[in-house]
Tab-separated table of N, CA and C in Angstrom:
chain	number	residue	atom	x	y	z
A	1	UNK	N	0.840	-1.189	0.000
A	1	UNK	CA	0.000	0.000	0.000
A	1	UNK	C	0.880	1.245	0.000
A	2	UNK	N	1.901	1.236	0.832
A	2	UNK	CA	2.773	2.402	0.955
A	2	UNK	C	3.466	2.727	-0.361
A	3	UNK	N	4.079	1.741	-0.986
A	3	UNK	CA	4.822	2.010	-2.221
A	3	UNK	C	3.897	2.466	-3.337
A	4	UNK	N	2.723	1.849	-3.448
A	4	UNK	CA	1.772	2.260	-4.493
A	4	UNK	C	1.280	3.685	-4.256
A	5	UNK	N	1.102	4.052	-3.002
A	5	UNK	CA	0.660	5.412	-2.689
A	5	UNK	C	1.746	6.423	-3.031
A	6	UNK	N	2.978	6.132	-2.622
A	6	UNK	CA	4.095	7.048	-2.873
A	6	UNK	C	4.359	7.195	-4.367
A	7	UNK	N	4.249	6.080	-5.091
A	7	UNK	CA	4.523	6.092	-6.534
A	7	UNK	C	3.335	6.569	-7.363
A	8	UNK	N	2.201	6.815	-6.724
A	8	UNK	CA	1.025	7.320	-7.426
A	8	UNK	C	0.327	6.292	-8.295
A	9	UNK	N	0.519	5.029	-8.004
A	9	UNK	CA	-0.112	3.948	-8.774
A	9	UNK	C	-1.500	3.673	-8.180
A	10	UNK	N	-2.464	4.480	-8.618
A	10	UNK	CA	-3.797	4.451	-8.008
A	10	UNK	C	-4.509	3.107	-8.168
A	11	UNK	N	-4.472	2.502	-9.350
A	11	UNK	CA	-5.216	1.252	-9.534
A	11	UNK	C	-4.633	0.137	-8.672
A	12	UNK	N	-3.297	0.061	-8.589
A	12	UNK	CA	-2.675	-0.950	-7.730
A	12	UNK	C	-2.953	-0.642	-6.259
A	13	UNK	N	-2.953	0.645	-5.921
A	13	UNK	CA	-3.231	1.053	-4.548
A	13	UNK	C	-4.638	0.626	-4.144
A	14	UNK	N	-5.627	0.918	-4.994
A	14	UNK	CA	-6.997	0.527	-4.681
A	14	UNK	C	-7.140	-0.983	-4.583
A	15	UNK	N	-6.436	-1.717	-5.442
A	15	UNK	CA	-6.498	-3.179	-5.397
A	15	UNK	C	-5.931	-3.700	-4.068
A	16	UNK	N	-4.787	-3.152	-3.632
A	16	UNK	CA	-4.180	-3.584	-2.362
A	16	UNK	C	-5.059	-3.201	-1.174
A	17	UNK	N	-5.634	-2.012	-1.222
A	17	UNK	CA	-6.535	-1.595	-0.142
A	17	UNK	C	-7.741	-2.527	-0.091
A	18	UNK	N	-8.298	-2.847	-1.258
A	18	UNK	CA	-9.450	-3.753	-1.312
A	18	UNK	C	-9.085	-5.121	-0.734
A	19	UNK	N	-7.920	-5.639	-1.094
A	19	UNK	CA	-7.489	-6.939	-0.564
A	19	UNK	C	-7.348	-6.881	0.958
A	20	UNK	N	-6.716	-5.831	1.442
A	20	UNK	CA	-6.529	-5.684	2.894
A	20	UNK	C	-7.875	-5.537	3.605
A	21	UNK	N	-8.771	-4.747	3.028
A	21	UNK	CA	-10.084	-4.536	3.642
A	21	UNK	C	-10.882	-5.827	3.718
A	22	UNK	N	-10.922	-6.575	2.621
A	22	UNK	CA	-11.702	-7.804	2.613
A	22	UNK	C	-11.092	-8.850	3.540
A	23	UNK	N	-9.769	-8.935	3.579
A	23	UNK	CA	-9.126	-9.875	4.509
A	23	UNK	C	-9.452	-9.494	5.954
A	24	UNK	N	-9.382	-8.206	6.260
A	24	UNK	CA	-9.705	-7.736	7.617
A	24	UNK	C	-11.170	-7.971	7.954
A	25	UNK	N	-12.042	-7.731	6.998
A	25	UNK	CA	-13.474	-7.932	7.229
A	25	UNK	C	-13.779	-9.403	7.504
A	26	UNK	N	-13.237	-10.282	6.692
A	26	UNK	CA	-13.478	-11.720	6.881
A	26	UNK	C	-12.925	-12.179	8.226
A	27	UNK	N	-11.710	-11.750	8.546
A	27	UNK	CA	-11.105	-12.123	9.835
A	27	UNK	C	-11.933	-11.611	11.006
A	28	UNK	N	-12.357	-10.354	10.949
A	28	UNK	CA	-13.101	-9.789	12.077
A	28	UNK	C	-14.467	-10.456	12.231
A	29	UNK	N	-15.122	-10.747	11.123
A	29	UNK	CA	-16.416	-11.440	11.208
A	29	UNK	C	-16.241	-12.852	11.752
A	30	UNK	N	-15.208	-13.555	11.289
A	30	UNK	CA	-14.949	-14.912	11.785
A	30	UNK	C	-14.646	-14.892	13.282
A	31	UNK	N	-13.893	-13.899	13.714
A	31	UNK	CA	-13.559	-13.782	15.137
A	31	UNK	C	-14.808	-13.510	15.965
A	32	UNK	N	-15.656	-12.605	15.495
A	32	UNK	CA	-16.895	-12.304	16.222
A	32	UNK	C	-17.804	-13.529	16.307
A	33	UNK	N	-17.923	-14.252	15.205
A	33	UNK	CA	-18.753	-15.462	15.207
A	33	UNK	C	-18.162	-16.506	16.155
A	34	UNK	N	-16.842	-16.668	16.113
A	34	UNK	CA	-16.187	-17.628	17.008
A	34	UNK	C	-16.411	-17.259	18.476
A	35	UNK	N	-16.287	-15.972	18.790
A	35	UNK	CA	-16.523	-15.549	20.175
A	35	UNK	C	-17.991	-15.749	20.568
A	36	UNK	N	-18.901	-15.479	19.643
A	36	UNK	CA	-20.324	-15.655	19.944
A	36	UNK	C	-20.646	-17.131	20.199
A	37	UNK	N	-20.011	-18.023	19.446
A	37	UNK	CA	-20.299	-19.454	19.592
A	37	UNK	C	-19.495	-20.095	20.722
A	38	UNK	N	-18.204	-19.801	20.765
A	38	UNK	CA	-17.310	-20.482	21.708
A	38	UNK	C	-16.829	-19.597	22.860
A	39	UNK	N	-17.303	-18.358	22.911
A	39	UNK	CA	-16.801	-17.411	23.895
A	39	UNK	C	-16.935	-17.867	25.332
A	40	UNK	N	-18.111	-18.360	25.691
A	40	UNK	CA	-18.303	-18.826	27.071
A	40	UNK	C	-17.343	-19.960	27.404
A	41	UNK	N	-17.196	-20.883	26.491
A	41	UNK	CA	-16.281	-22.016	26.705
A	41	UNK	C	-14.843	-21.530	26.851
A	42	UNK	N	-14.427	-20.614	25.957
A	42	UNK	CA	-13.058	-20.098	26.026
A	42	UNK	C	-12.805	-19.357	27.340
A	43	UNK	N	-13.734	-18.532	27.739
A	43	UNK	CA	-13.571	-17.773	28.981
A	43	UNK	C	-13.607	-18.687	30.209
A	44	UNK	N	-14.397	-19.745	30.128
A	44	UNK	CA	-14.478	-20.697	31.242
A	44	UNK	C	-13.167	-21.449	31.442
A	45	UNK	N	-12.323	-21.482	30.422
A	45	UNK	CA	-11.009	-22.117	30.578
A	45	UNK	C	-10.186	-21.420	31.662
A	46	UNK	N	-10.404	-20.122	31.834
A	46	UNK	CA	-9.709	-19.362	32.870
A	46	UNK	C	-10.374	-19.576	34.222
A	47	UNK	N	-11.691	-19.472	34.223
A	47	UNK	CA	-12.473	-19.649	35.444
A	47	UNK	C	-13.941	-19.476	35.059
A	48	UNK	N	-14.847	-20.185	35.713
A	48	UNK	CA	-16.273	-20.025	35.382
A	48	UNK	C	-16.772	-18.581	35.529
A	49	UNK	N	-16.160	-17.831	36.440
A	49	UNK	CA	-16.581	-16.444	36.643
A	49	UNK	C	-16.271	-15.572	35.434
A	50	UNK	N	-15.303	-15.979	34.625
A	50	UNK	CA	-14.905	-15.190	33.460
A	50	UNK	C	-15.996	-15.147	32.389
A	51	UNK	N	-16.905	-16.110	32.401
A	51	UNK	CA	-17.948	-16.144	31.369
A	51	UNK	C	-18.847	-14.916	31.416
A	52	UNK	N	-18.905	-14.256	32.548
A	52	UNK	CA	-19.709	-13.032	32.626
A	52	UNK	C	-19.102	-11.910	31.782
A	53	UNK	N	-17.857	-12.084	31.344
A	53	UNK	CA	-17.185	-11.079	30.522
A	53	UNK	C	-17.435	-11.219	29.036
A	54	UNK	N	-18.268	-12.185	28.635
A	54	UNK	CA	-18.517	-12.381	27.203
A	54	UNK	C	-19.067	-11.132	26.513
A	55	UNK	N	-20.045	-10.433	27.078
A	55	UNK	CA	-20.513	-9.213	26.405
A	55	UNK	C	-19.399	-8.175	26.219
A	56	UNK	N	-18.530	-8.055	27.197
A	56	UNK	CA	-17.400	-7.123	27.095
A	56	UNK	C	-16.474	-7.552	25.968
A	57	UNK	N	-16.167	-8.845	25.907
A	57	UNK	CA	-15.291	-9.376	24.851
A	57	UNK	C	-15.874	-9.115	23.466
A	58	UNK	N	-17.146	-9.348	23.303
A	58	UNK	CA	-17.781	-9.154	21.990
A	58	UNK	C	-17.828	-7.668	21.628
A	59	UNK	N	-18.170	-6.824	22.574
A	59	UNK	CA	-18.222	-5.384	22.289
A	59	UNK	C	-16.846	-4.855	21.908
A	60	UNK	N	-15.813	-5.268	22.634
A	60	UNK	CA	-14.454	-4.827	22.303
A	60	UNK	C	-14.026	-5.384	20.941
A	61	UNK	N	-14.442	-6.598	20.641
A	61	UNK	CA	-14.084	-7.209	19.360
A	61	UNK	C	-14.748	-6.519	18.171
A	62	UNK	N	-15.816	-5.795	18.420
A	62	UNK	CA	-16.459	-5.036	17.348
A	62	UNK	C	-15.502	-4.012	16.735
A	63	UNK	N	-14.503	-3.607	17.492
A	63	UNK	CA	-13.528	-2.638	16.994
A	63	UNK	C	-12.813	-3.159	15.755
A	64	UNK	N	-12.536	-4.464	15.718
A	64	UNK	CA	-11.897	-5.038	14.522
A	64	UNK	C	-12.785	-4.851	13.298
A	65	UNK	N	-14.074	-5.070	13.486
A	65	UNK	CA	-15.018	-4.910	12.384
A	65	UNK	C	-15.101	-3.446	11.951
A	66	UNK	N	-15.131	-2.547	12.916
A	66	UNK	CA	-15.175	-1.115	12.618
A	66	UNK	C	-13.949	-0.709	11.803
A	67	UNK	N	-12.780	-1.133	12.247
A	67	UNK	CA	-11.536	-0.796	11.536
A	67	UNK	C	-11.522	-1.399	10.141
A	68	UNK	N	-12.051	-2.605	9.991
A	68	UNK	CA	-12.090	-3.248	8.667
A	68	UNK	C	-12.989	-2.472	7.708
A	69	UNK	N	-14.094	-1.963	8.217
A	69	UNK	CA	-15.038	-1.221	7.363
A	69	UNK	C	-14.431	0.086	6.858
A	70	UNK	N	-13.704	0.791	7.710
A	70	UNK	CA	-13.186	2.105	7.319
A	70	UNK	C	-11.773	2.068	6.744
A	71	UNK	N	-11.135	0.916	6.770
A	71	UNK	CA	-9.863	0.730	6.072
A	71	UNK	C	-8.664	1.397	6.722
A	72	UNK	N	-7.532	1.325	6.023
A	72	UNK	CA	-6.254	1.794	6.571
A	72	UNK	C	-6.034	3.302	6.417
A	73	UNK	N	-6.960	4.083	6.929
A	73	UNK	CA	-6.882	5.544	6.781
A	73	UNK	C	-5.644	6.122	7.450
A	74	UNK	N	-5.292	5.625	8.629
A	74	UNK	CA	-4.120	6.170	9.321
A	74	UNK	C	-2.844	5.900	8.531
A	75	UNK	N	-2.785	4.772	7.846
A	75	UNK	CA	-1.635	4.475	6.993
A	75	UNK	C	-1.564	5.461	5.824
A	76	UNK	N	-2.700	5.716	5.192
A	76	UNK	CA	-2.724	6.673	4.082
A	76	UNK	C	-2.311	8.071	4.546
A	77	UNK	N	-2.769	8.448	5.718
A	77	UNK	CA	-2.392	9.762	6.251
A	77	UNK	C	-0.893	9.812	6.546
A	78	UNK	N	-0.354	8.757	7.134
A	78	UNK	CA	1.077	8.734	7.455
A	78	UNK	C	1.932	8.764	6.198
A	79	UNK	N	1.543	8.006	5.182
A	79	UNK	CA	2.293	7.972	3.920
A	79	UNK	C	2.317	9.348	3.264
A	80	UNK	N	1.263	10.108	3.477
A	80	UNK	CA	1.163	11.445	2.900
A	80	UNK	C	1.591	12.531	3.879
A	81	UNK	N	2.376	12.152	4.868
A	81	UNK	CA	2.939	13.068	5.857
A	81	UNK	C	1.862	13.841	6.629
A	82	UNK	N	0.771	13.157	6.900
A	82	UNK	CA	-0.328	13.753	7.656
A	82	UNK	C	-0.545	13.005	8.965
A	83	UNK	N	0.531	12.473	9.520
A	83	UNK	CA	0.436	11.660	10.721
A	83	UNK	C	-0.014	12.446	11.948
A	84	UNK	N	0.210	13.737	11.970
A	84	UNK	CA	-0.236	14.536	13.112
A	84	UNK	C	-1.764	14.569	13.198
A	85	UNK	N	-2.418	14.489	12.053
A	85	UNK	CA	-3.883	14.424	12.056
A	85	UNK	C	-4.342	13.149	12.749
A	86	UNK	N	-3.640	12.053	12.488
A	86	UNK	CA	-3.974	10.786	13.152
A	86	UNK	C	-3.813	10.930	14.660
A	87	UNK	N	-2.736	11.559	15.080
A	87	UNK	CA	-2.499	11.749	16.515
A	87	UNK	C	-3.599	12.611	17.143
A	88	UNK	N	-3.973	13.687	16.479
A	88	UNK	CA	-5.002	14.589	17.007
A	88	UNK	C	-6.355	13.890	17.074
A	89	UNK	N	-6.713	13.196	16.006
A	89	UNK	CA	-8.001	12.488	15.973
A	89	UNK	C	-8.022	11.380	17.029
A	90	UNK	N	-6.913	10.687	17.191
A	90	UNK	CA	-6.828	9.636	18.216
A	90	UNK	C	-6.973	10.230	19.617
A	91	UNK	N	-6.412	11.398	19.828
A	91	UNK	CA	-6.551	12.076	21.114
A	91	UNK	C	-8.015	12.430	21.382
A	92	UNK	N	-8.718	12.886	20.355
A	92	UNK	CA	-10.148	13.164	20.518
A	92	UNK	C	-10.902	11.894	20.906
A	93	UNK	N	-10.546	10.782	20.281
A	93	UNK	CA	-11.169	9.505	20.618
A	93	UNK	C	-10.897	9.107	22.059
A	94	UNK	N	-9.673	9.322	22.506
A	94	UNK	CA	-9.319	9.022	23.894
A	94	UNK	C	-10.140	9.874	24.855
A	95	UNK	N	-10.275	11.155	24.555
A	95	UNK	CA	-11.053	12.045	25.421
A	95	UNK	C	-12.523	11.632	25.467
A	96	UNK	N	-13.068	11.236	24.317
A	96	UNK	CA	-14.448	10.759	24.292
A	96	UNK	C	-14.585	9.496	25.133
A	97	UNK	N	-13.642	8.598	24.988
A	97	UNK	CA	-13.663	7.354	25.750
A	97	UNK	C	-13.629	7.628	27.257
A	98	UNK	N	-12.759	8.512	27.658
A	98	UNK	CA	-12.663	8.866	29.085
A	98	UNK	C	-13.972	9.488	29.575
A	99	UNK	N	-14.553	10.366	28.772
A	99	UNK	CA	-15.817	11.010	29.166
A	99	UNK	C	-16.931	9.973	29.342
A	100	UNK	N	-17.028	9.040	28.421
A	100	UNK	CA	-18.064	8.001	28.529
A	100	UNK	C	-17.851	7.166	29.783
A	101	UNK	N	-16.596	6.810	30.043
A	101	UNK	CA	-16.285	6.005	31.227
A	101	UNK	C	-16.634	6.762	32.510
A	102	UNK	N	-16.263	8.033	32.559
A	102	UNK	CA	-16.542	8.837	33.753
A	102	UNK	C	-18.044	8.901	34.025
A	103	UNK	N	-18.844	9.096	32.992
A	103	UNK	CA	-20.286	9.262	33.184
A	103	UNK	C	-21.027	7.941	33.400
A	104	UNK	N	-20.536	6.842	32.831
A	104	UNK	CA	-21.326	5.613	32.851
A	104	UNK	C	-20.717	4.443	33.627
A	105	UNK	N	-19.494	4.587	34.116
A	105	UNK	CA	-18.869	3.466	34.811
A	105	UNK	C	-19.635	3.074	36.070
A	106	UNK	N	-20.087	4.053	36.820
A	106	UNK	CA	-20.823	3.768	38.055
A	106	UNK	C	-22.053	2.914	37.821
A	107	UNK	N	-22.719	3.127	36.708
A	107	UNK	CA	-23.951	2.400	36.417
A	107	UNK	C	-23.691	1.080	35.690
A	108	UNK	N	-22.702	1.055	34.778
A	108	UNK	CA	-22.514	-0.122	33.933
A	108	UNK	C	-21.195	-0.852	34.150
A	109	UNK	N	-20.300	-0.307	34.930
A	109	UNK	CA	-19.037	-0.977	35.228
A	109	UNK	C	-18.174	-1.211	34.003
A	110	UNK	N	-17.616	-2.411	33.930
A	110	UNK	CA	-16.697	-2.757	32.845
A	110	UNK	C	-17.368	-2.682	31.473
A	111	UNK	N	-18.657	-2.905	31.423
A	111	UNK	CA	-19.391	-2.787	30.162
A	111	UNK	C	-19.301	-1.359	29.616
A	112	UNK	N	-19.299	-0.377	30.488
A	112	UNK	CA	-19.147	1.020	30.069
A	112	UNK	C	-17.787	1.249	29.429
A	113	UNK	N	-16.760	0.607	29.954
A	113	UNK	CA	-15.415	0.736	29.382
A	113	UNK	C	-15.384	0.134	27.979
A	114	UNK	N	-15.991	-1.033	27.820
A	114	UNK	CA	-16.026	-1.684	26.505
A	114	UNK	C	-16.797	-0.846	25.490
A	115	UNK	N	-17.927	-0.327	25.914
A	115	UNK	CA	-18.733	0.507	25.022
A	115	UNK	C	-17.981	1.792	24.673
A	116	UNK	N	-17.353	2.393	25.657
A	116	UNK	CA	-16.579	3.613	25.413
A	116	UNK	C	-15.460	3.343	24.409
A	117	UNK	N	-14.773	2.230	24.574
A	117	UNK	CA	-13.683	1.860	23.669
A	117	UNK	C	-14.196	1.686	22.241
A	118	UNK	N	-15.275	0.942	22.078
A	118	UNK	CA	-15.802	0.694	20.738
A	118	UNK	C	-16.397	1.954	20.110
A	119	UNK	N	-17.127	2.745	20.890
A	119	UNK	CA	-17.700	3.984	20.350
A	119	UNK	C	-16.617	4.983	19.947
A	120	UNK	N	-15.603	5.116	20.787
A	120	UNK	CA	-14.535	6.057	20.439
A	120	UNK	C	-13.760	5.564	19.220
A	121	UNK	N	-13.586	4.248	19.087
A	121	UNK	CA	-12.936	3.722	17.887
A	121	UNK	C	-13.788	3.930	16.644
A	122	UNK	N	-15.098	3.848	16.789
A	122	UNK	CA	-15.981	4.145	15.664
A	122	UNK	C	-15.809	5.593	15.229
A	123	UNK	N	-15.849	6.502	16.194
A	123	UNK	CA	-15.679	7.922	15.884
A	123	UNK	C	-14.316	8.185	15.247
A	124	UNK	N	-13.261	7.646	15.830
A	124	UNK	CA	-11.911	7.837	15.292
A	124	UNK	C	-11.812	7.272	13.882
A	125	UNK	N	-12.365	6.096	13.660
A	125	UNK	CA	-12.298	5.477	12.334
A	125	UNK	C	-13.017	6.319	11.288
A	126	UNK	N	-14.191	6.824	11.639
A	126	UNK	CA	-14.945	7.671	10.706
A	126	UNK	C	-14.167	8.953	10.413
A	127	UNK	N	-13.638	9.571	11.454
A	127	UNK	CA	-12.903	10.828	11.262
A	127	UNK	C	-11.615	10.618	10.445
A	128	UNK	N	-10.889	9.542	10.740
A	128	UNK	CA	-9.671	9.262	9.970
A	128	UNK	C	-10.009	8.981	8.507
A	129	UNK	N	-11.057	8.204	8.278
A	129	UNK	CA	-11.472	7.876	6.914
A	129	UNK	C	-11.855	9.138	6.144
A	130	UNK	N	-12.670	9.991	6.765
A	130	UNK	CA	-13.091	11.232	6.098
A	130	UNK	C	-11.892	12.142	5.825
A	131	UNK	N	-11.009	12.264	6.804
A	131	UNK	CA	-9.848	13.133	6.641
A	131	UNK	C	-8.920	12.592	5.547
A	132	UNK	N	-8.688	11.298	5.550
A	132	UNK	CA	-7.836	10.700	4.513
A	132	UNK	C	-8.465	10.882	3.135
A	133	UNK	N	-9.761	10.707	3.055
A	133	UNK	CA	-10.466	10.870	1.772
A	133	UNK	C	-10.397	12.319	1.303
A	134	UNK	N	-10.613	13.262	2.213
A	134	UNK	CA	-10.563	14.681	1.855
A	134	UNK	C	-9.164	15.135	1.454
A	135	UNK	N	-8.146	14.669	2.169
A	135	UNK	CA	-6.780	15.141	1.922
A	135	UNK	C	-6.070	14.415	0.783
A	136	UNK	N	-6.389	13.126	0.586
A	136	UNK	CA	-5.677	12.345	-0.436
A	136	UNK	C	-6.524	12.023	-1.657
A	137	UNK	N	-7.849	12.162	-1.505
A	137	UNK	CA	-8.739	11.788	-2.595
A	137	UNK	C	-8.939	10.285	-2.704
A	138	UNK	N	-8.438	9.540	-1.733
A	138	UNK	CA	-8.526	8.082	-1.761
A	138	UNK	C	-9.538	7.622	-0.726
A	139	UNK	N	-10.528	6.883	-1.187
A	139	UNK	CA	-11.510	6.288	-0.291
A	139	UNK	C	-11.005	4.901	0.075
A	140	UNK	N	-10.550	4.743	1.303
A	140	UNK	CA	-9.962	3.470	1.729
A	140	UNK	C	-10.961	2.574	2.446
A	141	UNK	N	-12.239	2.908	2.391
A	141	UNK	CA	-13.252	2.124	3.099
A	141	UNK	C	-13.610	0.859	2.336
A	142	UNK	N	-14.310	-0.021	3.002
A	142	UNK	CA	-14.772	-1.261	2.384
A	142	UNK	C	-15.780	-0.948	1.278
A	143	UNK	N	-16.452	0.195	1.386
A	143	UNK	CA	-17.434	0.566	0.368
A	143	UNK	C	-16.751	0.836	-0.965
A	144	UNK	N	-15.625	1.529	-0.935
A	144	UNK	CA	-14.851	1.760	-2.158
A	144	UNK	C	-14.253	0.447	-2.644
A	145	UNK	N	-13.847	-0.403	-1.704
A	145	UNK	CA	-13.290	-1.702	-2.067
A	145	UNK	C	-14.339	-2.555	-2.760
A	146	UNK	N	-15.577	-2.440	-2.315
A	146	UNK	CA	-16.670	-3.199	-2.928
A	146	UNK	C	-16.855	-2.764	-4.377
A	147	UNK	N	-16.795	-1.457	-4.614
A	147	UNK	CA	-16.942	-0.951	-5.982
A	147	UNK	C	-15.765	-1.387	-6.846
A	148	UNK	N	-14.553	-1.318	-6.303
A	148	UNK	CA	-13.370	-1.734	-7.044
A	148	UNK	C	-13.429	-3.224	-7.359
A	149	UNK	N	-13.897	-4.003	-6.391
A	149	UNK	CA	-14.015	-5.445	-6.577
A	149	UNK	C	-15.048	-5.760	-7.652
A	150	UNK	N	-16.170	-5.030	-7.641
A	150	UNK	CA	-17.211	-5.234	-8.648
A	150	UNK	C	-16.684	-4.916	-10.054
A	151	UNK	N	-15.865	-3.874	-10.177
A	151	UNK	CA	-15.284	-3.526	-11.476
A	151	UNK	C	-14.331	-4.604	-11.961
A	152	UNK	N	-13.588	-5.238	-11.036
A	152	UNK	CA	-12.642	-6.262	-11.442
A	152	UNK	C	-13.345	-7.490	-11.964
A	153	UNK	N	-14.508	-7.847	-11.408
A	153	UNK	CA	-15.171	-9.059	-11.868
A	153	UNK	C	-16.019	-8.812	-13.107
A	154	UNK	N	-16.377	-7.578	-13.375
A	154	UNK	CA	-17.203	-7.324	-14.562
A	154	UNK	C	-16.388	-7.158	-15.818
């Protein structure tokens, strides 16, 4: 992805992004399904009390799916010397996560932390994707990958 971006090879870049996005999407979906089916059993290997953490595990695992949908935006920003935007956007996500935890931890406990983590990652992913698209003209999301994939098969 990096070399194609630097060299301006847009068609190869989109193809590599599409491959990475689809691989990430398949992996994240398989992981979520595996946790949904075998999660209690896996957590019980540590201790029966750990099975109560299954909702937390699944919510945190949603982050993989979120990242797969919005693609490697932080990589595109870094390749184009826009890494400070990634740092700033990530800081905003951290602040949102902390705010959610502060307001909801008392009521929801560890579940609030998991939700805060996933929600802030959703926000960060959307912001990074939009910023990368605006600054580079490259849509690195799975939606663009779907269109590129459809063009390759037609």
